[in-house]
mmCIF file of C-alpha atoms in Angstrom:
data_model
loop_
_atom_site.group_PDB
_atom_site.id
_atom_site.type_symbol
_atom_site.label_atom_id
_atom_site.label_comp_id
_atom_site.label_asym_id
_atom_site.label_seq_id
_atom_site.Cartn_x
_atom_site.Cartn_y
_atom_site.Cartn_z
ATOM 1 C CA MET A 1 2.916 15.429 21.558
ATOM 2 C CA SER A 2 3.440 11.809 22.581
ATOM 3 C CA THR A 3 2.429 9.282 19.971
ATOM 4 C CA ALA A 4 1.226 7.106 22.706
ATOM 5 C CA ASN A 5 -1.724 9.603 23.340
ATOM 6 C CA SER A 6 -2.704 10.035 19.747
ATOM 7 C CA GLN A 7 -5.798 8.768 18.048
ATOM 8 C CA ASP A 8 -3.657 6.309 16.085
ATOM 9 C CA ASN A 9 -3.642 3.971 19.028
ATOM 10 C CA HIS A 10 -7.082 4.740 20.655
ATOM 11 C CA GLU A 11 -8.059 1.012 20.236
ATOM 12 C CA LEU A 12 -5.156 -0.182 22.322
ATOM 13 C CA GLY A 13 -5.793 -1.356 25.918
ATOM 14 C CA GLU A 14 -4.575 0.739 28.758
ATOM 15 C CA THR A 15 -1.540 -1.481 29.490
ATOM 16 C CA PHE A 16 -0.351 -1.407 25.907
ATOM 17 C CA THR A 17 -0.733 2.449 25.767
ATOM 18 C CA GLN A 18 1.066 3.022 28.947
ATOM 19 C CA ALA A 19 3.978 0.770 27.994
ATOM 20 C CA LEU A 20 4.276 2.559 24.588
ATOM 21 C CA GLY A 21 4.154 5.979 26.305
ATOM 22 C CA GLU A 22 6.831 5.020 28.783
ATOM 23 C CA PHE A 23 9.152 3.604 26.081
ATOM 24 C CA GLU A 24 8.694 6.693 23.928
ATOM 25 C CA GLU A 25 9.743 8.879 26.785
ATOM 26 C CA TYR A 26 12.790 6.679 27.323
ATOM 27 C CA LEU A 27 13.760 7.009 23.574
ATOM 28 C CA ARG A 28 13.178 10.717 23.456
ATOM 29 C CA TYR A 29 14.721 11.953 26.816
ATOM 30 C CA GLU A 30 17.242 9.259 27.748
ATOM 31 C CA LYS A 31 18.399 8.153 24.259
ATOM 32 C CA ALA A 32 17.803 11.401 22.494
ATOM 33 C CA ARG A 33 16.499 9.719 19.381
ATOM 34 C CA SER A 34 15.456 11.760 16.361
ATOM 35 C CA PRO A 35 11.743 12.286 15.593
ATOM 36 C CA GLU A 36 12.123 9.981 12.537
ATOM 37 C CA THR A 37 13.462 7.313 14.804
ATOM 38 C CA LEU A 38 10.697 7.837 17.246
ATOM 39 C CA ARG A 39 8.093 7.514 14.521
ATOM 40 C CA ALA A 40 9.504 4.195 13.209
ATOM 41 C CA TYR A 41 9.794 2.626 16.597
ATOM 42 C CA THR A 42 6.105 3.736 17.505
ATOM 43 C CA SER A 43 4.692 2.637 14.286
ATOM 44 C CA ASP A 44 6.234 -0.789 14.602
ATOM 45 C CA LEU A 45 5.121 -1.232 18.154
ATOM 46 C CA LEU A 46 1.668 -0.069 17.438
ATOM 47 C CA GLU A 47 1.362 -2.748 14.827
ATOM 48 C CA LEU A 48 2.861 -5.372 17.185
ATOM 49 C CA PHE A 49 0.480 -4.463 19.920
ATOM 50 C CA ARG A 50 -2.633 -4.447 17.770
ATOM 51 C CA PHE A 51 -1.508 -7.989 16.638
ATOM 52 C CA ALA A 52 -1.070 -9.058 20.188
ATOM 53 C CA GLN A 53 -4.683 -7.850 20.904
ATOM 54 C CA LYS A 54 -5.958 -9.751 18.024
ATOM 55 C CA VAL A 55 -4.526 -13.010 19.326
ATOM 56 C CA GLY A 56 -6.105 -12.434 22.677
ATOM 57 C CA LEU A 57 -3.218 -10.899 24.705
ATOM 58 C CA THR A 58 -4.135 -8.141 27.208
ATOM 59 C CA SER A 59 -0.615 -6.793 27.929
ATOM 60 C CA PRO A 60 2.706 -6.487 26.039
ATOM 61 C CA TRP A 61 4.349 -8.385 28.859
ATOM 62 C CA GLU A 62 2.395 -11.518 27.838
ATOM 63 C CA LEU A 63 4.090 -11.812 24.418
ATOM 64 C CA GLU A 64 6.296 -14.754 23.878
ATOM 65 C CA LEU A 65 8.907 -15.678 21.059
ATOM 66 C CA GLU A 66 6.261 -17.542 19.151
ATOM 67 C CA HIS A 67 4.104 -14.390 19.109
ATOM 68 C CA LEU A 68 6.892 -12.262 17.759
ATOM 69 C CA ARG A 69 7.745 -14.779 15.158
ATOM 70 C CA GLU A 70 4.177 -15.031 14.049
ATOM 71 C CA TRP A 71 3.920 -11.317 13.879
ATOM 72 C CA LEU A 72 7.082 -11.093 11.694
ATOM 73 C CA GLY A 73 5.772 -14.036 9.615
ATOM 74 C CA TRP A 74 2.554 -12.045 9.010
ATOM 75 C CA GLY A 75 4.689 -9.285 7.509
ATOM 76 C CA PHE A 76 6.559 -11.789 5.387
ATOM 77 C CA GLU A 77 3.329 -13.059 3.886
ATOM 78 C CA ARG A 78 2.281 -9.613 3.015
ATOM 79 C CA ARG A 79 5.639 -9.408 1.081
ATOM 80 C CA GLU A 80 6.980 -6.556 3.160
ATOM 81 C CA ALA A 81 10.590 -5.647 2.220
ATOM 82 C CA ARG A 82 13.312 -7.483 4.132
ATOM 83 C CA THR A 83 14.681 -4.137 5.251
ATOM 84 C CA THR A 84 11.215 -3.355 6.806
ATOM 85 C CA LEU A 85 11.097 -6.736 8.505
ATOM 86 C CA SER A 86 14.631 -6.262 9.978
ATOM 87 C CA ARG A 87 13.580 -2.841 11.312
ATOM 88 C CA LYS A 88 10.496 -4.333 12.962
ATOM 89 C CA ALA A 89 12.565 -7.061 14.532
ATOM 90 C CA SER A 90 15.027 -4.371 15.800
ATOM 91 C CA SER A 91 12.163 -2.347 17.209
ATOM 92 C CA ALA A 92 10.743 -5.448 19.148
ATOM 93 C CA ARG A 93 14.282 -6.269 20.438
ATOM 94 C CA THR A 94 14.953 -2.720 21.758
ATOM 95 C CA PHE A 95 11.486 -2.523 23.355
ATOM 96 C CA TYR A 96 11.884 -5.712 25.183
ATOM 97 C CA ALA A 97 15.395 -5.062 26.175
ATOM 98 C CA TRP A 98 14.196 -1.737 27.775
ATOM 99 C CA ALA A 99 11.357 -3.645 29.431
ATOM 100 C CA HIS A 100 13.664 -6.336 30.790
ATOM 101 C CA GLY A 101 16.068 -3.747 32.064
ATOM 102 C CA ARG A 102 13.248 -1.934 33.902
ATOM 103 C CA GLY A 103 12.086 -5.131 35.601
ATOM 104 C CA LYS A 104 8.735 -5.235 33.716
ATOM 105 C CA ILE A 105 9.432 -8.757 32.556
ATOM 106 C CA ASP A 106 11.543 -11.602 33.883
ATOM 107 C CA THR A 107 12.653 -12.969 30.632
ATOM 108 C CA ASN A 108 13.188 -11.212 27.261
ATOM 109 C CA PRO A 109 11.181 -12.862 24.564
ATOM 110 C CA ALA A 110 12.898 -10.993 21.835
ATOM 111 C CA LEU A 111 16.469 -12.249 22.539
ATOM 112 C CA ARG A 112 16.114 -14.995 19.899
ATOM 113 C CA ILE A 113 14.465 -12.972 17.105
ATOM 114 C CA GLN A 114 16.367 -13.206 13.997
ATOM 115 C CA SER A 115 16.455 -10.274 11.591
ATOM 116 C CA PRO A 116 15.832 -11.389 7.921
ATOM 117 C CA LYS A 117 18.941 -11.181 5.928
ATOM 118 C CA GLY A 118 18.355 -8.588 3.336
ATOM 119 C CA HIS A 119 19.795 -8.754 -0.258
ATOM 120 C CA ARG A 120 22.273 -5.986 -0.377
ATOM 121 C CA THR A 121 20.955 -3.365 -2.804
ATOM 122 C CA LEU A 122 23.570 -0.918 -4.074
ATOM 123 C CA PRO A 123 22.197 2.671 -3.695
ATOM 124 C CA LYS A 124 21.576 4.668 -6.863
ATOM 125 C CA VAL A 125 23.834 7.520 -7.462
ATOM 126 C CA LEU A 126 23.852 10.625 -9.797
ATOM 127 C CA SER A 127 26.611 11.242 -12.248
ATOM 128 C CA THR A 128 28.568 14.461 -12.255
ATOM 129 C CA GLN A 129 26.558 15.348 -15.367
ATOM 130 C CA ASP A 130 23.322 14.851 -13.482
ATOM 131 C CA ILE A 131 24.544 17.077 -10.726
ATOM 132 C CA THR A 132 25.613 19.762 -13.253
ATOM 133 C CA GLN A 133 22.104 19.635 -14.915
ATOM 134 C CA LEU A 134 20.348 19.970 -11.668
ATOM 135 C CA LEU A 135 22.425 23.064 -10.718
ATOM 136 C CA GLU A 136 21.972 24.463 -14.233
ATOM 137 C CA LEU A 137 18.141 24.086 -13.760
ATOM 138 C CA VAL A 138 18.162 26.062 -10.594
ATOM 139 C CA GLU A 139 20.576 28.684 -12.111
ATOM 140 C CA SER A 140 17.997 29.221 -14.868
ATOM 141 C CA ASP A 141 15.227 29.536 -12.381
ATOM 142 C CA ILE A 142 17.310 32.403 -10.616
ATOM 143 C CA LEU A 143 18.199 34.001 -13.907
ATOM 144 C CA GLU A 144 14.554 34.142 -14.831
ATOM 145 C CA ASN A 145 13.752 35.728 -11.487
ATOM 146 C CA PRO A 146 16.794 36.786 -9.392
ATOM 147 C CA GLU A 147 14.310 37.265 -6.346
ATOM 148 C CA ASP A 148 13.174 33.601 -6.567
ATOM 149 C CA VAL A 149 13.596 32.763 -2.956
ATOM 150 C CA ARG A 150 12.848 29.078 -3.325
ATOM 151 C CA ALA A 151 15.290 28.831 -6.154
ATOM 152 C CA LEU A 152 17.951 30.329 -3.965
ATOM 153 C CA ARG A 153 17.268 27.930 -1.257
ATOM 154 C CA ASN A 154 17.184 24.920 -3.673
ATOM 155 C CA ARG A 155 20.666 26.013 -4.986
ATOM 156 C CA ALA A 156 22.085 26.240 -1.359
ATOM 157 C CA VAL A 157 20.365 22.882 -0.443
ATOM 158 C CA VAL A 158 21.669 20.882 -3.433
ATOM 159 C CA GLU A 159 25.214 22.340 -3.143
ATOM 160 C CA LEU A 160 25.317 21.587 0.562
ATOM 161 C CA LEU A 161 23.794 18.110 0.355
ATOM 162 C CA TYR A 162 26.204 17.026 -2.479
ATOM 163 C CA GLY A 163 29.226 19.014 -1.070
ATOM 164 C CA SER A 164 28.961 17.476 2.400
ATOM 165 C CA GLY A 165 26.837 14.244 2.285
ATOM 166 C CA VAL A 166 24.749 15.270 5.255
ATOM 167 C CA ARG A 167 21.339 13.747 5.934
ATOM 168 C CA ILE A 168 18.132 15.807 5.189
ATOM 169 C CA ALA A 169 17.297 15.869 8.875
ATOM 170 C CA GLU A 170 20.786 17.195 9.622
ATOM 171 C CA LEU A 171 20.612 19.955 6.999
ATOM 172 C CA CYS A 172 17.176 21.004 8.404
ATOM 173 C CA GLY A 173 18.626 21.165 11.850
ATOM 174 C CA LEU A 174 21.433 23.589 10.912
ATOM 175 C CA ASN A 175 21.651 27.002 12.513
ATOM 176 C CA LEU A 176 23.269 30.020 11.289
ATOM 177 C CA GLY A 177 25.919 29.657 13.982
ATOM 178 C CA ASP A 178 26.755 26.195 12.666
ATOM 179 C CA ILE A 179 28.299 27.735 9.461
ATOM 180 C CA ASN A 180 31.903 28.785 9.661
ATOM 181 C CA THR A 181 32.619 30.687 6.501
ATOM 182 C CA GLU A 182 36.202 31.403 7.447
ATOM 183 C CA ARG A 183 37.206 27.846 7.778
ATOM 184 C CA ARG A 184 34.519 26.582 5.309
ATOM 185 C CA THR A 185 33.050 24.064 7.563
ATOM 186 C CA ILE A 186 29.607 23.143 9.036
ATOM 187 C CA THR A 187 28.796 21.574 12.347
ATOM 188 C CA VAL A 188 25.841 19.165 12.155
ATOM 189 C CA THR A 189 24.037 17.204 14.917
ATOM 190 C CA GLY A 190 23.594 13.602 13.730
ATOM 191 C CA LYS A 191 21.902 10.515 15.181
ATOM 192 C CA GLY A 192 22.131 10.156 18.854
ATOM 193 C CA ASN A 193 22.829 13.949 19.157
ATOM 194 C CA LYS A 194 26.382 13.275 18.091
ATOM 195 C CA GLN A 195 28.027 16.437 16.480
ATOM 196 C CA ARG A 196 30.561 16.405 13.764
ATOM 197 C CA THR A 197 32.330 19.090 11.781
ATOM 198 C CA ILE A 198 32.418 18.728 7.970
ATOM 199 C CA PRO A 199 34.495 20.507 5.413
ATOM 200 C CA VAL A 200 32.403 22.236 2.699
ATOM 201 C CA GLY A 201 33.668 23.402 -0.753
ATOM 202 C CA ILE A 202 33.598 26.887 -2.201
ATOM 203 C CA PRO A 203 30.524 26.465 -4.456
ATOM 204 C CA ALA A 204 28.460 25.378 -1.440
ATOM 205 C CA MET A 205 29.607 28.219 0.721
ATOM 206 C CA SER A 206 28.866 30.699 -2.019
ATOM 207 C CA ALA A 207 25.345 29.340 -2.431
ATOM 208 C CA ILE A 208 24.841 29.507 1.320
ATOM 209 C CA ASP A 209 25.993 33.084 1.353
ATOM 210 C CA HIS A 210 23.649 34.045 -1.503
ATOM 211 C CA TRP A 211 20.845 32.318 0.311
ATOM 212 C CA ILE A 212 21.382 34.182 3.512
ATOM 213 C CA ARG A 213 21.883 37.553 1.987
ATOM 214 C CA ARG A 214 19.278 37.517 -0.922
ATOM 215 C CA GLY A 215 16.819 34.692 -0.025
ATOM 216 C CA ARG A 216 16.478 33.956 3.576
ATOM 217 C CA ILE A 217 16.258 37.692 4.498
ATOM 218 C CA GLN A 218 13.031 37.952 2.522
ATOM 219 C CA TRP A 219 11.321 35.162 4.388
ATOM 220 C CA VAL A 220 12.597 35.636 7.935
ATOM 221 C CA HIS A 221 10.108 37.505 10.245
ATOM 222 C CA SER A 222 11.665 37.005 13.724
ATOM 223 C CA ALA A 223 14.761 35.991 15.586
ATOM 224 C CA GLU A 224 14.700 32.549 13.851
ATOM 225 C CA ASN A 225 18.061 30.965 14.130
ATOM 226 C CA ALA A 226 17.599 28.193 11.547
ATOM 227 C CA LEU A 227 19.635 28.392 8.352
ATOM 228 C CA PHE A 228 17.066 26.997 6.155
ATOM 229 C CA ILE A 229 13.560 28.426 6.650
ATOM 230 C CA GLY A 230 10.186 28.134 4.917
ATOM 231 C CA VAL A 231 7.935 30.829 3.512
ATOM 232 C CA ARG A 232 6.449 31.565 6.999
ATOM 233 C CA GLY A 233 9.901 32.377 8.402
ATOM 234 C CA LYS A 234 10.208 29.233 10.523
ATOM 235 C CA ARG A 235 12.716 26.444 10.310
ATOM 236 C CA ALA A 236 12.042 24.278 7.089
ATOM 237 C CA GLY A 237 10.941 20.823 7.653
ATOM 238 C CA ALA A 238 12.388 17.731 6.051
ATOM 239 C CA ARG A 239 9.179 17.069 4.068
ATOM 240 C CA GLN A 240 9.218 20.481 2.384
ATOM 241 C CA ILE A 241 12.907 20.152 1.542
ATOM 242 C CA ARG A 242 12.383 16.743 0.091
ATOM 243 C CA ASP A 243 9.357 17.812 -1.965
ATOM 244 C CA ASP A 244 11.381 20.600 -3.571
ATOM 245 C CA LEU A 245 14.234 18.237 -4.255
ATOM 246 C CA ASN A 246 12.007 15.585 -5.724
ATOM 247 C CA ALA A 247 10.449 18.211 -8.002
ATOM 248 C CA LEU A 248 13.852 19.309 -9.144
ATOM 249 C CA LEU A 249 14.974 15.781 -9.715
ATOM 250 C CA SER A 250 11.824 15.088 -11.801
ATOM 251 C CA ARG A 251 12.701 18.095 -14.034
ATOM 252 C CA ALA A 252 16.158 16.606 -14.667
ATOM 253 C CA THR A 253 15.397 14.045 -17.364
ATOM 254 C CA SER A 254 18.652 12.139 -17.118
ATOM 255 C CA ALA A 255 18.374 11.946 -13.222
ATOM 256 C CA GLY A 256 14.643 11.084 -12.888
ATOM 257 C CA ALA A 257 12.642 11.182 -9.563
ATOM 258 C CA THR A 258 14.910 9.106 -7.483
ATOM 259 C CA GLY A 259 14.472 10.491 -3.996
ATOM 260 C CA ALA A 260 16.186 13.152 -2.029
ATOM 261 C CA HIS A 261 18.575 10.712 -0.146
ATOM 262 C CA ILE A 262 20.374 10.139 -3.527
ATOM 263 C CA PHE A 263 22.489 13.310 -2.785
ATOM 264 C CA ARG A 264 24.148 11.619 0.308
ATOM 265 C CA HIS A 265 24.769 8.411 -1.730
ATOM 266 C CA THR A 266 26.244 10.409 -4.634
ATOM 267 C CA ALA A 267 28.548 12.533 -2.491
ATOM 268 C CA ALA A 268 29.955 9.439 -0.638
ATOM 269 C CA THR A 269 30.339 7.412 -3.970
ATOM 270 C CA HIS A 270 32.094 10.355 -5.632
ATOM 271 C CA MET A 271 34.491 10.754 -2.821
ATOM 272 C CA VAL A 272 35.393 7.161 -3.097
ATOM 273 C CA ASP A 273 35.746 7.311 -6.745
ATOM 274 C CA GLY A 274 38.138 10.189 -6.222
ATOM 275 C CA GLY A 275 40.376 8.183 -3.987
ATOM 276 C CA ALA A 276 39.180 9.373 -0.553
ATOM 277 C CA ASP A 277 40.123 7.245 2.402
ATOM 278 C CA ILE A 278 37.038 5.110 3.461
ATOM 279 C CA ARG A 279 37.549 6.055 7.169
ATOM 280 C CA ALA A 280 37.535 9.790 6.265
ATOM 281 C CA VAL A 281 34.210 9.228 4.305
ATOM 282 C CA GLN A 282 32.847 7.329 7.439
ATOM 283 C CA GLU A 283 33.709 10.290 9.580
ATOM 284 C CA MET A 284 32.203 12.720 7.177
ATOM 285 C CA LEU A 285 28.865 10.857 6.837
ATOM 286 C CA GLY A 286 28.598 10.148 10.547
ATOM 287 C CA HIS A 287 28.430 6.370 10.262
ATOM 288 C CA SER A 288 29.014 4.529 13.602
ATOM 289 C CA THR A 289 30.543 1.589 11.868
ATOM 290 C CA LEU A 290 32.915 1.217 8.957
ATOM 291 C CA ALA A 291 30.688 -1.593 7.521
ATOM 292 C CA THR A 292 27.919 1.010 6.621
ATOM 293 C CA THR A 293 30.407 3.192 4.754
ATOM 294 C CA GLN A 294 31.921 0.295 2.936
ATOM 295 C CA ILE A 295 28.815 -0.255 0.623
ATOM 296 C CA TYR A 296 30.119 2.850 -1.299
ATOM 297 C CA THR A 297 33.303 0.965 -2.159
ATOM 298 C CA HIS A 298 30.931 -1.702 -3.762
ATOM 299 C CA VAL A 299 28.998 1.050 -5.632
ATOM 300 C CA SER A 300 32.341 2.385 -7.042
ATOM 301 C CA VAL A 301 33.491 -1.001 -8.169
ATOM 302 C CA ASP A 302 30.071 -1.703 -9.710
ATOM 303 C CA ARG A 303 30.281 1.530 -11.643
ATOM 304 C CA LEU A 304 33.881 0.681 -12.695
ATOM 305 C CA GLN A 305 32.661 -2.705 -13.954
ATOM 306 C CA LYS A 306 29.871 -1.134 -16.001
ATOM 307 C CA THR A 307 32.305 1.411 -17.587
ATOM 308 C CA TYR A 308 34.637 -1.458 -18.307
ATOM 309 C CA ARG A 309 32.065 -3.630 -20.046
ATOM 310 C CA GLN A 310 30.813 -0.637 -22.045
ATOM 311 C CA ALA A 311 34.345 0.618 -23.163
ATOM 312 C CA HIS A 312 36.761 -2.133 -23.294
ATOM 313 C CA PRO A 313 36.898 -4.102 -26.596
ATOM 314 C CA ARG A 314 37.592 -7.462 -24.779
ATOM 315 C CA ALA A 315 35.145 -7.029 -21.870
#
């Protein structure tokens, strides 16, 4: 269902609603953006359009650079994170570039919008001991009840996330045919519908095999092709996978409740720590630019410095 027709924007004027609907169709069908990206763009533009109406505008085509700056300044006054403000600026630029390209406006008011420069925050990562502890927790759940389907799924999910560095959405999108047990690889569909094949270790493949043979078979009720399914036999959503992972992380006292995306950060950092070529890590993670991947070299240096300060007598 199109967000442009939802109750969230019932107070928008017809011109705003129509523009949002057309832009959403463009993102979904022409650019093949993920549902998460669609929600982010739509949320940002809904806020922008509501702001436009509050200042007396009747169409998104009436906005000028000053309006956009005022809108972003409003977010700054509310102490929104710089990453949030950068995303909003990007949403506005993308929308107005589309509008200009379609001939809806003569000049693009968003061309000169500057994204706030965020302070680089190094992602948190788990230690190998944390990963071991998490897997021991899941193993204990399975030992207590060998038919615990959720525990079998948790083990496969943790092993695969840590073993491959895939995104949660990519993991949820996996089908049975994407698993090559002979070559020990998985094929994922990432951002922009781009596919990549990733090598996976023996522990992850073993956990996937146990999940398929002992866990998944108990929940599946139809010809569902998804690798990871929920209790109703349908493809598991990102939210339920995150909820299970967060619950698992909260039980691991040394790890704490740090968020499910930490497995991707951890996989990348541990690979760099182990001497992996940064371009190989980039390809594995599906980053479009090397700059995105290079943050993990900074994480590794940061970890090295902490170890040095703690262990070296003359640090």
